């Protein structure tokens, strides 16, 4: 997009969706060890100011907190804290990830004193040179570095700020920033990727989860190795002394300078007798002794345990899921053992049951990523702030809004997150249609209203919505599934803006086929869509065009086949000029590639352009791997392409940047293995005049940096003027 910035003209807004980001904010809390069994909720203390989403927290040692205060006195002045308060424990500090700055997931520091909390970002303290731009940061810790021959303190953390040229490679690397000078060094060697750094108690070494063998599309179990290195190369004769110590491990946590706890995924066939290849991953926490190189399992089999936080050489706090659920949206009732809770295991007392920490607070809540406070007398964690979601401020609920503005890497393109499924905007950006997670309610929003347009009764399910590109048509198309069969029909809703709360669908497709992803030409007279109609087993899908967008296949309407082949052509959109159609396809998938991965598609999606008037002209635009021949160039996912309103760029979702966090640590992890994540939003500039000049474009632009999956997106001409309607307004009308 960079070549179009100079004209100073806005190129619209990209709307995107994160289906696994909790609808209600995450926040950070702590409770004592052991918690009181009589009044569990009052055991819990909120640790932040409650602004935005806050998670993945660590405590700040007193000496490091004093260094931060010396660098930025404003951190302490509003709380009235002094260095003496820090030394005596009256003032404490935390480093955590917050999403308060334009939706970026970046590190922030909180100082707590006298009942007050002051929060600053690392960019507030050290400036934008090292902590600026669109990026993701994670997992702050503190270690010892050197300036000349003098020891100094540093913060150790993960950042995605440095572009990686090789596709399907994580951008996550570990950095060290000197607390006194702000000088920043990269610890992860070039060409490698690390996650989850943990600093040793002495502050001289850091353990990381490293992609020693790269990333090849793993969804839940990343298969990283635990790698050890020095915090500063001056500590060991000019070398970081980087070396792997544990194969297949993640989320390290030091019990002492000699003991590291970590979690590991164990894969097994779900049902060996069935002959199916689907595997299930269980999780356990293990203990590694550096002196003996011995690994011992800490948590028992038959349950999941992950994200350890060491309390001592023998004690460790872990998040546990004692019974998995496969409920995709977690809408059904769950028992206590199906929630993620915090427990403490002690390897020195194997006959004693673990200490349950959070079960006495809310039994029906999920708790994530424990950390140790007050020398092990308290345990911290993050969870959805359910106790704040009903609070009112001047009569308005603080439940999150439909739209969240996000920081965009491009000055001429705005970016915002949508709290809905498959967002769809009218061509002029004045109207917005969406469905909620139940996939049964159609909502229409404009600057005057939010309207529940239709409520479907079970078993009808609305898969997606899209507006006719001609605003005069005022027509909305929906993909609707009815009954137990796998067929899906495209239906139209006319005169949407003038309709009352009930409208009638007009069916456009015939037969028991899977028809989806409709998109009209700019005139609004034709519809391109995906269908299985010439592949009876539903395995393959091609593109077709309805010659009449109002009657579809009925009456004198007809359908013309656009693409033809034993592959999947999907997620199509007509260009603003009407001459091309962009779509995602597996047509270049190698013959030897597996049919599925754990009964999911194995990828091999790329983006293509086809000439709408001459379907023999097809050009591959973007692949998930590095452009060129071979299976590795198209191994992953490039999906959901959409044109910019001026037709000069295409935005899409892709795993080009692999993953940016350990998936098992995140909300919805217990069902994440049932879906194939797409990754982040990217864009590519195209030649709008010569289709052949768009073959295998090398330069792509990363738009989002996130631990969450961005699954679908839309690009609207104008920035929406739709009011920020809270989600609880929708909930009250359901």
XYZ file of C-alpha atoms in Angstrom:
734
model
C 0.000 0.000 0.000
C 2.924 2.323 0.562
C 3.062 3.553 -3.035
C -0.401 5.104 -2.704
C 0.148 7.078 0.476
C 1.570 10.160 -1.227
C -1.736 11.252 -2.783
C -3.150 11.910 0.684
C -6.543 10.449 -0.215
C -8.249 8.130 2.234
C -8.613 4.622 0.881
C -11.350 3.590 3.257
C -11.385 1.274 6.232
C -10.693 -2.408 6.800
C -13.032 -4.146 9.219
C -11.887 -7.401 10.740
C -13.064 -10.079 13.134
C -11.339 -12.028 15.926
C -13.624 -14.976 16.756
C -11.538 -16.273 19.687
C -11.060 -12.938 21.427
C -13.435 -12.864 24.405
C -16.393 -10.539 23.941
C -15.889 -9.239 27.480
C -12.531 -7.799 28.588
C -9.835 -9.847 30.264
C -8.357 -8.400 33.431
C -5.753 -9.328 36.043
C -6.463 -10.464 39.604
C -4.767 -12.256 42.489
C -5.754 -14.281 45.532
C -3.872 -15.684 48.563
C -2.340 -19.121 48.981
C -4.301 -20.934 50.250
C -7.563 -19.097 49.519
C -10.311 -18.959 52.113
C -12.992 -21.542 51.499
C -15.701 -19.506 53.235
C -15.644 -16.285 51.222
C -13.828 -16.982 47.988
C -14.847 -13.891 46.012
C -13.502 -11.551 48.694
C -10.120 -13.305 48.483
C -9.618 -11.784 45.066
C -7.960 -8.413 44.388
C -8.077 -6.537 41.092
C -4.547 -5.500 40.097
C -5.047 -3.013 37.232
C -7.051 0.130 36.516
C -9.624 -1.953 34.623
C -9.095 -0.171 31.312
C -9.353 -2.333 28.181
C -8.101 -5.946 27.964
C -5.201 -6.821 30.308
C -3.444 -10.185 30.498
C -0.160 -12.155 30.697
C 1.159 -10.446 33.799
C 4.401 -10.750 35.784
C 5.472 -8.995 38.986
C 8.280 -6.440 38.853
C 11.137 -6.881 41.365
C 11.584 -3.895 43.682
C 15.007 -2.978 42.296
C 13.614 -2.972 38.736
C 10.574 -0.939 39.786
C 12.827 1.702 41.330
C 14.788 1.841 38.071
C 11.564 2.411 36.125
C 10.486 5.148 38.543
C 13.881 6.822 38.204
C 13.466 6.765 34.417
C 9.853 8.003 34.498
C 8.962 9.751 37.803
C 5.366 10.227 36.601
C 4.870 6.512 37.191
C 5.023 7.134 40.948
C 3.938 10.751 41.360
C 0.196 10.184 40.836
C 0.200 7.404 43.442
C 2.404 9.291 45.882
C 4.882 6.419 45.897
C 8.543 6.719 46.856
C 11.573 4.471 46.584
C 11.149 3.719 50.273
C 7.569 2.554 49.586
C 8.904 0.190 46.952
C 11.637 -1.163 49.207
C 9.162 -1.767 52.042
C 6.538 -3.415 49.821
C 3.940 -0.645 50.139
C 4.283 0.047 46.416
C 4.370 -2.830 43.945
C 4.691 -3.110 40.205
C 3.426 -5.305 37.403
C 4.299 -5.697 33.743
C 1.511 -7.012 31.535
C -0.012 -6.930 28.075
C -2.753 -4.370 27.536
C -4.826 -3.563 24.460
C -5.597 0.035 25.403
C -3.422 1.720 22.746
C -5.298 1.494 19.470
C -6.017 -2.189 19.946
C -2.312 -3.074 19.938
C -1.276 -5.874 22.303
C 1.697 -4.181 23.948
C 3.504 -4.220 27.284
C 2.473 -1.837 30.035
C 3.737 -1.184 33.561
C 1.436 -0.653 36.539
C 2.485 0.812 39.890
C 0.104 0.125 42.799
C 0.319 2.228 45.980
C -2.111 3.730 48.478
C -5.064 2.097 46.728
C -4.208 3.791 43.451
C -2.944 2.321 40.180
C -0.893 4.158 37.554
C -0.398 2.473 34.173
C 2.109 3.478 31.493
C 3.198 1.734 28.324
C 6.840 1.020 27.612
C 6.476 3.559 24.809
C 5.470 6.163 27.425
C 8.643 5.412 29.375
C 11.221 4.829 26.647
C 9.764 6.520 23.572
C 8.594 5.324 20.182
C 12.014 4.543 18.699
C 12.021 1.079 20.256
C 8.354 0.845 21.253
C 6.496 2.443 18.368
C 4.570 1.356 15.310
C 2.190 -1.542 14.821
C 3.566 -4.571 16.650
C 2.751 -7.116 19.344
C 4.639 -7.435 22.647
C 4.403 -10.160 25.251
C 5.863 -11.850 28.340
C 7.853 -9.234 30.222
C 10.584 -10.300 32.673
C 13.657 -8.708 34.261
C 17.307 -9.652 34.059
C 20.854 -8.388 34.447
C 22.730 -6.833 31.551
C 26.054 -5.035 31.411
C 27.199 -1.575 30.412
C 30.940 -1.929 30.094
C 31.940 -3.852 33.194
C 28.994 -2.629 35.275
C 25.850 -4.659 35.889
C 22.567 -3.054 34.926
C 18.922 -4.119 34.849
C 16.946 -4.887 31.708
C 13.440 -5.908 30.760
C 13.237 -9.037 28.612
C 10.222 -9.466 26.329
C 8.833 -10.701 23.010
C 8.117 -8.376 20.093
C 7.006 -8.765 16.464
C 8.395 -5.373 15.459
C 10.995 -6.743 13.019
C 9.762 -7.901 9.636
C 10.616 -11.494 8.690
C 11.183 -12.094 4.998
C 10.482 -15.837 4.980
C 6.783 -16.662 4.872
C 5.099 -18.989 7.370
C 7.741 -17.978 9.915
C 6.872 -16.369 13.281
C 7.929 -12.752 13.687
C 8.317 -13.251 17.441
C 11.786 -12.535 18.816
C 13.124 -11.852 22.318
C 14.591 -8.416 23.037
C 16.335 -6.810 25.996
C 15.903 -3.133 26.896
C 18.164 -1.515 29.495
C 15.965 0.058 32.172
C 18.343 2.956 32.765
C 19.420 3.865 29.236
C 16.634 2.438 27.079
C 19.193 0.729 24.847
C 17.581 -2.271 23.133
C 19.260 -5.425 21.843
C 17.801 -8.444 20.086
C 18.591 -11.718 21.867
C 16.992 -14.117 19.390
C 19.464 -14.779 16.558
C 18.442 -13.635 13.085
C 16.571 -16.346 11.254
C 15.120 -17.851 14.444
C 11.885 -17.264 16.376
C 11.207 -17.477 20.118
C 8.231 -17.302 22.472
C 7.568 -17.148 26.225
C 10.900 -15.940 27.682
C 11.507 -16.665 31.376
C 14.411 -15.070 33.263
C 16.303 -17.109 35.869
C 16.158 -16.005 39.536
C 19.754 -14.766 39.279
C 18.738 -12.613 36.316
C 21.596 -13.821 34.119
C 19.931 -16.446 31.900
C 16.722 -16.658 29.930
C 14.826 -19.761 28.822
C 12.598 -19.513 25.746
C 10.259 -21.698 23.708
C 12.043 -21.734 20.362
C 10.891 -22.831 16.907
C 14.000 -24.904 16.327
C 12.347 -26.802 13.462
C 10.223 -23.920 12.223
C 6.440 -23.773 12.044
C 4.595 -26.052 9.639
C 0.979 -25.224 10.406
C 0.581 -26.616 13.935
C -2.647 -25.395 15.506
C -2.539 -26.234 19.211
C 0.745 -28.057 19.836
C 3.564 -25.910 18.446
C 6.339 -28.428 19.140
C 8.813 -25.798 20.277
C 11.975 -26.664 22.217
C 13.213 -25.089 25.449
C 16.381 -23.146 24.664
C 18.666 -21.506 27.213
C 20.844 -18.420 26.663
C 22.515 -15.628 28.575
C 20.728 -12.334 29.076
C 23.894 -10.515 28.025
C 26.756 -11.801 25.911
C 29.227 -9.927 28.164
C 28.328 -12.393 30.909
C 30.057 -15.216 29.043
C 33.047 -13.982 27.127
C 31.034 -12.228 24.420
C 28.682 -15.131 23.682
C 25.008 -15.648 24.481
C 25.847 -19.364 24.867
C 22.516 -20.332 23.317
C 21.717 -24.055 23.503
C 18.625 -26.323 23.492
C 17.987 -28.214 26.717
C 14.520 -29.805 26.285
C 12.943 -31.172 23.141
C 9.230 -30.498 22.710
C 8.401 -28.039 25.455
C 6.956 -24.575 25.964
C 6.206 -21.874 28.563
C 9.326 -22.316 30.749
C 9.317 -21.123 34.360
C 12.286 -21.188 36.750
C 11.918 -22.826 40.169
C 15.563 -21.985 40.905
C 18.704 -21.417 38.854
C 18.807 -25.195 38.453
C 15.125 -26.127 37.946
C 12.809 -25.278 35.037
C 9.148 -26.212 34.800
C 7.505 -26.329 31.356
C 4.427 -27.679 29.617
C 4.286 -30.218 26.808
C 1.583 -31.503 24.479
C 1.238 -35.263 24.043
C -0.486 -36.387 20.851
C -2.370 -39.682 20.608
C -4.878 -41.180 18.202
C -8.388 -40.391 19.410
C -9.803 -43.788 18.417
C -7.121 -46.200 17.160
C -9.687 -48.939 16.470
C -11.569 -46.736 14.000
C -8.635 -46.495 11.616
C -9.026 -42.698 11.490
C -5.923 -40.532 11.701
C -7.381 -37.823 13.939
C -5.166 -37.141 16.948
C -5.966 -35.537 20.279
C -3.476 -33.519 22.318
C -3.344 -33.708 26.089
C -1.191 -31.341 28.130
C 1.046 -31.903 31.120
C 3.546 -29.907 33.179
C 7.073 -31.267 33.598
C 10.170 -30.442 35.656
C 13.715 -30.301 34.255
C 16.856 -30.463 36.416
C 19.770 -28.719 34.670
C 22.392 -30.495 36.784
C 21.143 -34.036 36.100
C 19.270 -33.348 32.817
C 16.389 -35.377 34.233
C 12.779 -34.685 33.215
C 9.915 -35.669 35.533
C 6.211 -35.278 34.985
C 4.561 -33.102 37.644
C 0.862 -33.268 36.785
C -1.033 -36.556 36.387
C -2.365 -37.991 33.156
C -6.095 -37.857 32.504
C -6.267 -34.064 32.740
C -4.767 -31.068 30.954
C -2.260 -28.823 32.728
C -0.450 -25.903 31.135
C 1.250 -22.494 31.604
C 3.271 -23.301 34.763
C 4.403 -20.612 37.195
C 7.104 -21.908 39.528
C 6.845 -21.013 43.207
C 9.932 -22.950 44.306
C 12.030 -25.906 43.204
C 9.169 -28.236 44.110
C 5.986 -26.144 43.930
C 4.351 -24.908 40.754
C 1.042 -23.213 39.955
C -0.596 -24.400 36.739
C -3.810 -23.865 34.816
C -5.814 -27.078 34.608
C -8.697 -28.332 32.497
C -9.787 -31.596 34.036
C -12.303 -32.421 31.312
C -12.231 -31.008 27.764
C -15.297 -29.701 25.920
C -15.828 -29.686 22.170
C -18.612 -27.108 22.293
C -17.392 -24.695 19.610
C -18.919 -21.532 21.078
C -19.017 -22.814 24.679
C -22.728 -22.000 24.778
C -23.825 -25.148 26.569
C -23.586 -25.758 30.293
C -20.117 -26.708 31.486
C -19.224 -28.413 34.710
C -16.509 -27.085 37.010
C -13.948 -29.531 35.633
C -14.485 -28.201 32.104
C -13.397 -24.720 33.138
C -9.758 -23.680 33.337
C -8.747 -23.288 36.981
C -5.513 -22.598 38.848
C -4.045 -25.329 41.071
C -0.714 -25.777 42.877
C 1.235 -29.041 42.679
C 4.121 -29.972 44.991
C 6.470 -32.699 43.756
C 7.891 -33.097 47.269
C 4.445 -34.259 48.480
C 3.199 -36.510 45.682
C 0.587 -38.151 47.912
C -1.067 -34.836 48.735
C -3.804 -33.467 46.432
C -3.077 -30.203 44.629
C -4.148 -26.964 46.272
C -7.158 -25.519 44.454
C -6.866 -21.755 44.087
C -9.671 -20.369 41.928
C -12.442 -22.920 42.413
C -13.595 -20.994 45.496
C -13.948 -17.712 43.592
C -16.101 -18.447 40.548
C -16.490 -22.106 39.699
C -17.934 -21.229 36.297
C -15.090 -19.046 35.010
C -11.836 -19.654 33.141
C -8.532 -18.499 34.690
C -5.372 -18.125 32.626
C -1.588 -17.853 32.925
C -0.836 -17.900 36.663
C 2.060 -15.859 38.052
C 3.634 -15.546 41.498
C 3.332 -12.523 43.789
C 4.662 -11.552 47.222
C 7.326 -14.280 47.363
C 4.755 -16.972 46.756
C 2.058 -15.869 49.196
C -0.330 -14.874 46.386
C -1.089 -16.169 42.898
C -2.102 -13.894 40.057
C -3.923 -14.720 36.835
C -6.180 -13.148 34.246
C -9.808 -13.894 33.537
C -12.828 -12.289 31.913
C -13.914 -9.417 34.162
C -17.387 -10.848 34.686
C -17.906 -8.962 37.918
C -17.604 -5.603 36.116
C -19.706 -6.250 33.047
C -22.970 -5.109 34.656
C -21.620 -1.903 36.159
C -23.142 1.298 34.792
C -21.477 4.616 34.070
C -24.027 7.436 33.668
C -26.620 4.839 32.789
C -24.552 3.135 30.108
C -23.179 -0.375 30.336
C -19.435 -0.850 29.971
C -19.972 -3.982 27.880
C -17.727 -3.670 24.780
C -19.006 -1.990 21.638
C -19.641 -3.363 18.151
C -16.665 -1.439 16.732
C -13.199 -0.930 18.181
C -10.826 1.408 16.383
C -7.371 -0.069 15.904
C -4.012 1.396 14.972
C -3.304 0.905 11.284
C 0.183 0.671 9.767
C -1.042 2.712 6.783
C -1.879 6.403 7.091
C -4.461 6.248 4.306
C -6.349 3.154 5.500
C -8.208 2.955 8.798
C -8.656 -0.271 10.710
C -11.274 -1.412 13.177
C -12.367 -4.608 14.872
C -15.954 -5.822 14.612
C -17.591 -7.831 17.391
C -19.624 -10.000 15.035
C -19.323 -12.775 12.496
C -18.734 -12.119 8.764
C -19.068 -8.312 8.771
C -20.569 -6.815 5.604
C -20.756 -3.147 4.652
C -22.775 -1.467 1.952
C -20.773 0.009 -0.925
C -20.901 3.534 0.520
C -20.107 2.374 4.060
C -23.338 3.748 5.493
C -24.907 0.398 6.396
C -23.534 -2.564 8.243
C -24.955 -6.090 8.386
C -23.758 -8.918 10.594
C -24.740 -12.085 12.401
C -23.947 -12.927 16.003
C -22.251 -16.090 17.227
C -25.505 -18.025 17.385
C -25.667 -17.584 13.582
C -29.442 -17.084 13.706
C -29.898 -13.319 14.039
C -29.441 -10.735 11.284
C -28.585 -7.266 12.492
C -28.629 -4.098 10.398
C -26.934 -0.970 11.706
C -26.679 2.531 10.301
C -26.108 5.925 11.886
C -29.708 6.082 13.104
C -30.497 2.601 14.346
C -29.615 -0.942 15.233
C -32.310 -3.298 13.968
C -32.893 -6.998 14.468
C -34.041 -7.808 10.953
C -34.865 -11.481 11.186
C -34.742 -14.235 13.770
C -34.373 -17.728 12.345
C -35.739 -20.748 14.129
C -33.635 -23.854 14.613
C -32.310 -25.708 12.680
C -31.883 -22.822 10.205
C -28.416 -21.248 10.365
C -27.142 -18.089 8.654
C -23.608 -18.586 7.433
C -22.754 -15.157 6.000
C -24.125 -11.866 4.674
C -23.105 -9.571 1.818
C -24.567 -6.383 0.339
C -25.311 -5.810 -3.332
C -22.540 -3.509 -4.642
C -25.142 -1.194 -6.205
C -26.490 0.900 -3.301
C -29.691 1.653 -5.218
C -30.563 -2.049 -5.038
C -30.672 -2.010 -1.188
C -30.380 -5.804 -1.235
C -28.677 -8.119 1.223
C -27.669 -11.690 0.390
C -27.459 -14.449 2.983
C -26.151 -18.015 2.919
C -28.681 -20.151 4.763
C -28.475 -23.752 5.943
C -31.724 -25.523 6.806
C -32.200 -29.005 8.181
C -29.693 -31.737 8.859
C -28.323 -32.029 5.309
C -25.206 -30.213 4.180
C -26.866 -28.058 1.522
C -26.675 -24.285 1.692
C -28.726 -21.812 -0.330
C -28.143 -18.198 -1.283
C -31.138 -16.033 -0.484
C -31.863 -12.345 -1.041
C -33.509 -9.741 1.179
C -34.749 -6.745 -0.821
C -35.504 -3.185 0.353
C -33.618 -3.868 3.550
C -33.397 -0.285 4.793
C -37.140 0.312 4.532
C -38.169 -3.041 5.962
C -39.719 -3.585 9.337
C -38.316 -6.145 11.761
C -39.535 -9.071 9.659
C -38.456 -9.721 6.082
C -38.931 -12.557 3.626
C -36.020 -14.375 2.028
C -36.122 -14.911 -1.729
C -34.235 -18.102 -2.572
C -31.866 -17.779 -5.549
C -30.259 -21.243 -5.793
C -31.686 -24.692 -6.516
C -30.677 -28.232 -5.574
C -29.010 -29.844 -2.588
C -25.658 -28.145 -3.078
C -23.317 -26.105 -0.909
C -23.639 -22.564 -2.318
C -21.775 -19.751 -0.577
C -19.811 -16.471 -0.759
C -22.030 -14.466 -3.138
C -20.717 -11.179 -4.549
C -22.353 -8.920 -7.128
C -20.800 -6.983 -9.976
C -20.719 -3.173 -9.473
C -23.993 -2.756 -11.352
C -25.634 -5.247 -9.015
C -27.085 -7.300 -11.859
C -25.019 -10.508 -11.545
C -23.789 -12.655 -8.656
C -20.626 -14.758 -8.515
C -20.690 -17.547 -5.938
C -19.100 -20.829 -4.870
C -20.928 -24.122 -5.366
C -20.449 -27.885 -5.156
C -23.107 -28.502 -7.825
C -20.822 -30.370 -10.230
C -19.102 -32.343 -7.448
C -21.667 -34.565 -5.774
C -19.511 -35.514 -2.792
C -19.072 -31.861 -1.705
C -15.315 -32.346 -1.730
C -14.647 -29.768 -4.441
C -16.097 -26.336 -5.119
C -15.953 -24.096 -8.196
C -17.189 -20.600 -9.060
C -20.415 -19.803 -10.914
C -22.244 -16.648 -12.009
C -25.963 -15.978 -11.659
C -26.862 -13.961 -14.732
C -29.793 -12.320 -12.925
C -29.159 -11.178 -9.339
C -32.884 -10.804 -8.595
C -34.259 -14.217 -9.578
C -31.126 -16.387 -9.548
C -31.818 -19.841 -10.985
C -35.590 -19.501 -10.964
C -37.897 -18.394 -13.780
C -35.794 -17.424 -16.772
C -32.667 -17.064 -14.657
C -29.533 -19.035 -15.496
C -26.143 -19.910 -14.042
C -22.825 -19.861 -15.935
C -19.834 -21.865 -14.756
C -16.740 -19.682 -14.264
C -14.072 -22.138 -13.022
C -13.737 -25.873 -13.498
C -11.511 -28.367 -11.725
C -11.059 -30.924 -8.925
C -10.124 -28.405 -6.260
C -11.674 -25.790 -3.992
C -12.401 -22.317 -5.389
C -13.969 -20.207 -2.659
C -14.387 -16.796 -0.967
C -14.885 -14.846 -4.186
C -15.425 -11.113 -4.658
C -16.099 -9.048 -7.782
C -13.722 -6.134 -8.357
C -14.956 -2.515 -8.150
C -14.364 -2.121 -11.904
C -16.253 -5.310 -12.656
C -13.551 -6.814 -14.857
C -11.922 -9.262 -12.409
C -12.954 -11.612 -9.634
C -10.624 -12.439 -6.752
C -10.897 -15.754 -4.930
C -9.018 -18.252 -2.768
C -8.212 -21.673 -4.207
C -6.350 -24.950 -3.692
C -5.922 -25.523 -7.434
C -2.121 -25.679 -7.138
C -2.172 -28.099 -4.227
C 0.414 -30.866 -4.879
C -0.980 -34.292 -5.700
C 1.013 -35.841 -2.844
C -0.379 -33.443 -0.213
C -2.596 -35.035 2.470
C -6.339 -34.746 2.032
C -6.771 -33.429 5.549
C -5.012 -32.713 8.833
C -6.934 -34.045 11.840
C -9.983 -34.047 9.565
C -9.384 -30.370 8.755
C -8.258 -29.007 5.432
C -4.447 -29.147 5.174
C -4.142 -25.716 3.594
C -2.538 -25.076 0.211
C -4.761 -22.041 -0.353
C -3.550 -19.137 -2.464
C -5.224 -16.030 -3.915
C -6.097 -15.820 -7.613
C -7.606 -13.346 -10.051
C -9.831 -14.462 -12.922
C -11.036 -12.335 -15.821
C -14.823 -12.242 -15.463
C -15.274 -12.045 -19.237
C -12.596 -14.612 -20.135
C -12.283 -17.367 -17.495
C -9.248 -18.833 -19.264
C -7.219 -15.933 -17.821
C -6.355 -16.901 -14.236
C -3.390 -15.437 -12.325
C -2.049 -16.566 -8.939
C -1.414 -13.420 -6.889
C -0.253 -14.426 -3.381
C 0.858 -17.720 -1.856
C 1.420 -18.549 1.792
C 5.016 -19.593 1.207
C 7.761 -17.833 -0.653
C 6.815 -17.360 -4.330
C 8.159 -19.988 -6.676
C 7.720 -23.624 -7.610
C 7.306 -26.444 -5.123
C 4.802 -27.521 -2.512
C 6.278 -25.285 0.196
C 5.232 -22.154 -1.695
C 1.525 -22.835 -1.160
C 1.491 -25.013 1.950
C -0.601 -22.756 4.170
C -3.605 -20.457 4.092
C -4.292 -17.279 2.160
C -8.027 -16.701 2.460
C -10.923 -14.244 2.429
C -9.545 -11.800 -0.176
C -11.321 -8.449 -0.585
C -10.603 -5.566 -2.961
C -9.919 -2.061 -1.766
C -12.685 0.295 -2.968
C -10.315 1.769 -5.574
C -9.322 -1.689 -6.814
C -5.600 -1.086 -6.283
C -5.057 -3.444 -3.332
C -6.333 -6.725 -1.932
C -6.604 -7.470 1.791
C -6.683 -11.060 3.005
C -6.208 -13.305 6.031
C -3.167 -15.561 6.124
C -0.747 -17.596 8.214
C 2.181 -15.910 6.442
C 3.467 -14.752 9.860
C 2.652 -18.128 11.468
C 1.662 -17.672 15.139
C 2.595 -15.036 17.720
C 1.751 -16.768 21.019
C 1.346 -20.247 22.445
C -2.234 -21.148 21.448
C -2.882 -23.357 24.473
C -2.436 -20.324 26.743
C -5.324 -18.458 25.135
C -9.101 -18.349 25.607
C -11.000 -20.915 23.533
C -7.885 -23.118 23.473
C -9.910 -26.136 24.521
C -11.796 -26.038 21.218
C -9.109 -24.424 19.076
C -7.959 -27.775 17.748
C -11.316 -28.138 15.994
C -10.638 -25.283 13.584
C -7.842 -24.209 11.283
C -6.799 -20.636 12.126
C -6.091 -18.167 9.337
C -3.734 -15.789 11.135
C -3.357 -12.044 10.603
C -4.610 -9.519 8.068
C -2.256 -8.732 5.191
C -2.539 -6.647 2.046
C -0.926 -6.593 -1.360
C -0.811 -3.851 -3.993
C -1.873 -4.922 -7.474
C -1.719 -3.486 -10.959
C -5.387 -2.631 -11.622
C -4.912 -2.460 -15.388
C -2.889 -5.544 -16.368
C -3.967 -8.780 -14.691
C -0.859 -10.659 -15.826
C 1.445 -8.279 -13.954
C -0.014 -9.519 -10.667
C 1.486 -13.009 -10.783
C 3.083 -14.244 -7.533
C 3.638 -10.830 -5.971
C 6.517 -10.940 -3.520
C 5.885 -7.864 -1.360
C 2.986 -8.167 1.082
C 2.131 -5.826 3.956
C 1.266 -7.050 7.434
C -1.705 -5.087 8.774
C -2.313 -6.729 12.173
C 0.055 -8.155 14.791
C -1.937 -10.322 17.161
C -2.107 -13.474 19.250
C -5.723 -13.800 18.130
C -6.904 -15.225 14.840
C -8.252 -12.721 12.309
C -10.641 -14.851 10.297
C -12.574 -12.579 7.932
C -12.382 -8.986 6.801
C -14.198 -6.359 4.754
C -12.947 -3.157 3.084
C -15.426 -0.302 2.995
C -15.150 2.908 0.977
C -15.889 5.291 3.805
C -15.172 5.111 7.487
C -18.470 3.987 9.031
C -20.491 6.638 10.844
C -22.478 3.965 12.658
C -22.802 4.747 16.400
C -20.892 2.729 18.972
C -23.799 0.555 20.087
C -22.963 -1.656 23.084
C -23.259 -5.406 22.769
C -25.597 -5.610 25.743
C -28.173 -3.696 23.701
C -28.195 -6.597 21.272
C -28.268 -9.121 24.101
C -31.341 -7.458 25.609
C -33.255 -7.770 22.344
C -32.482 -11.452 21.757
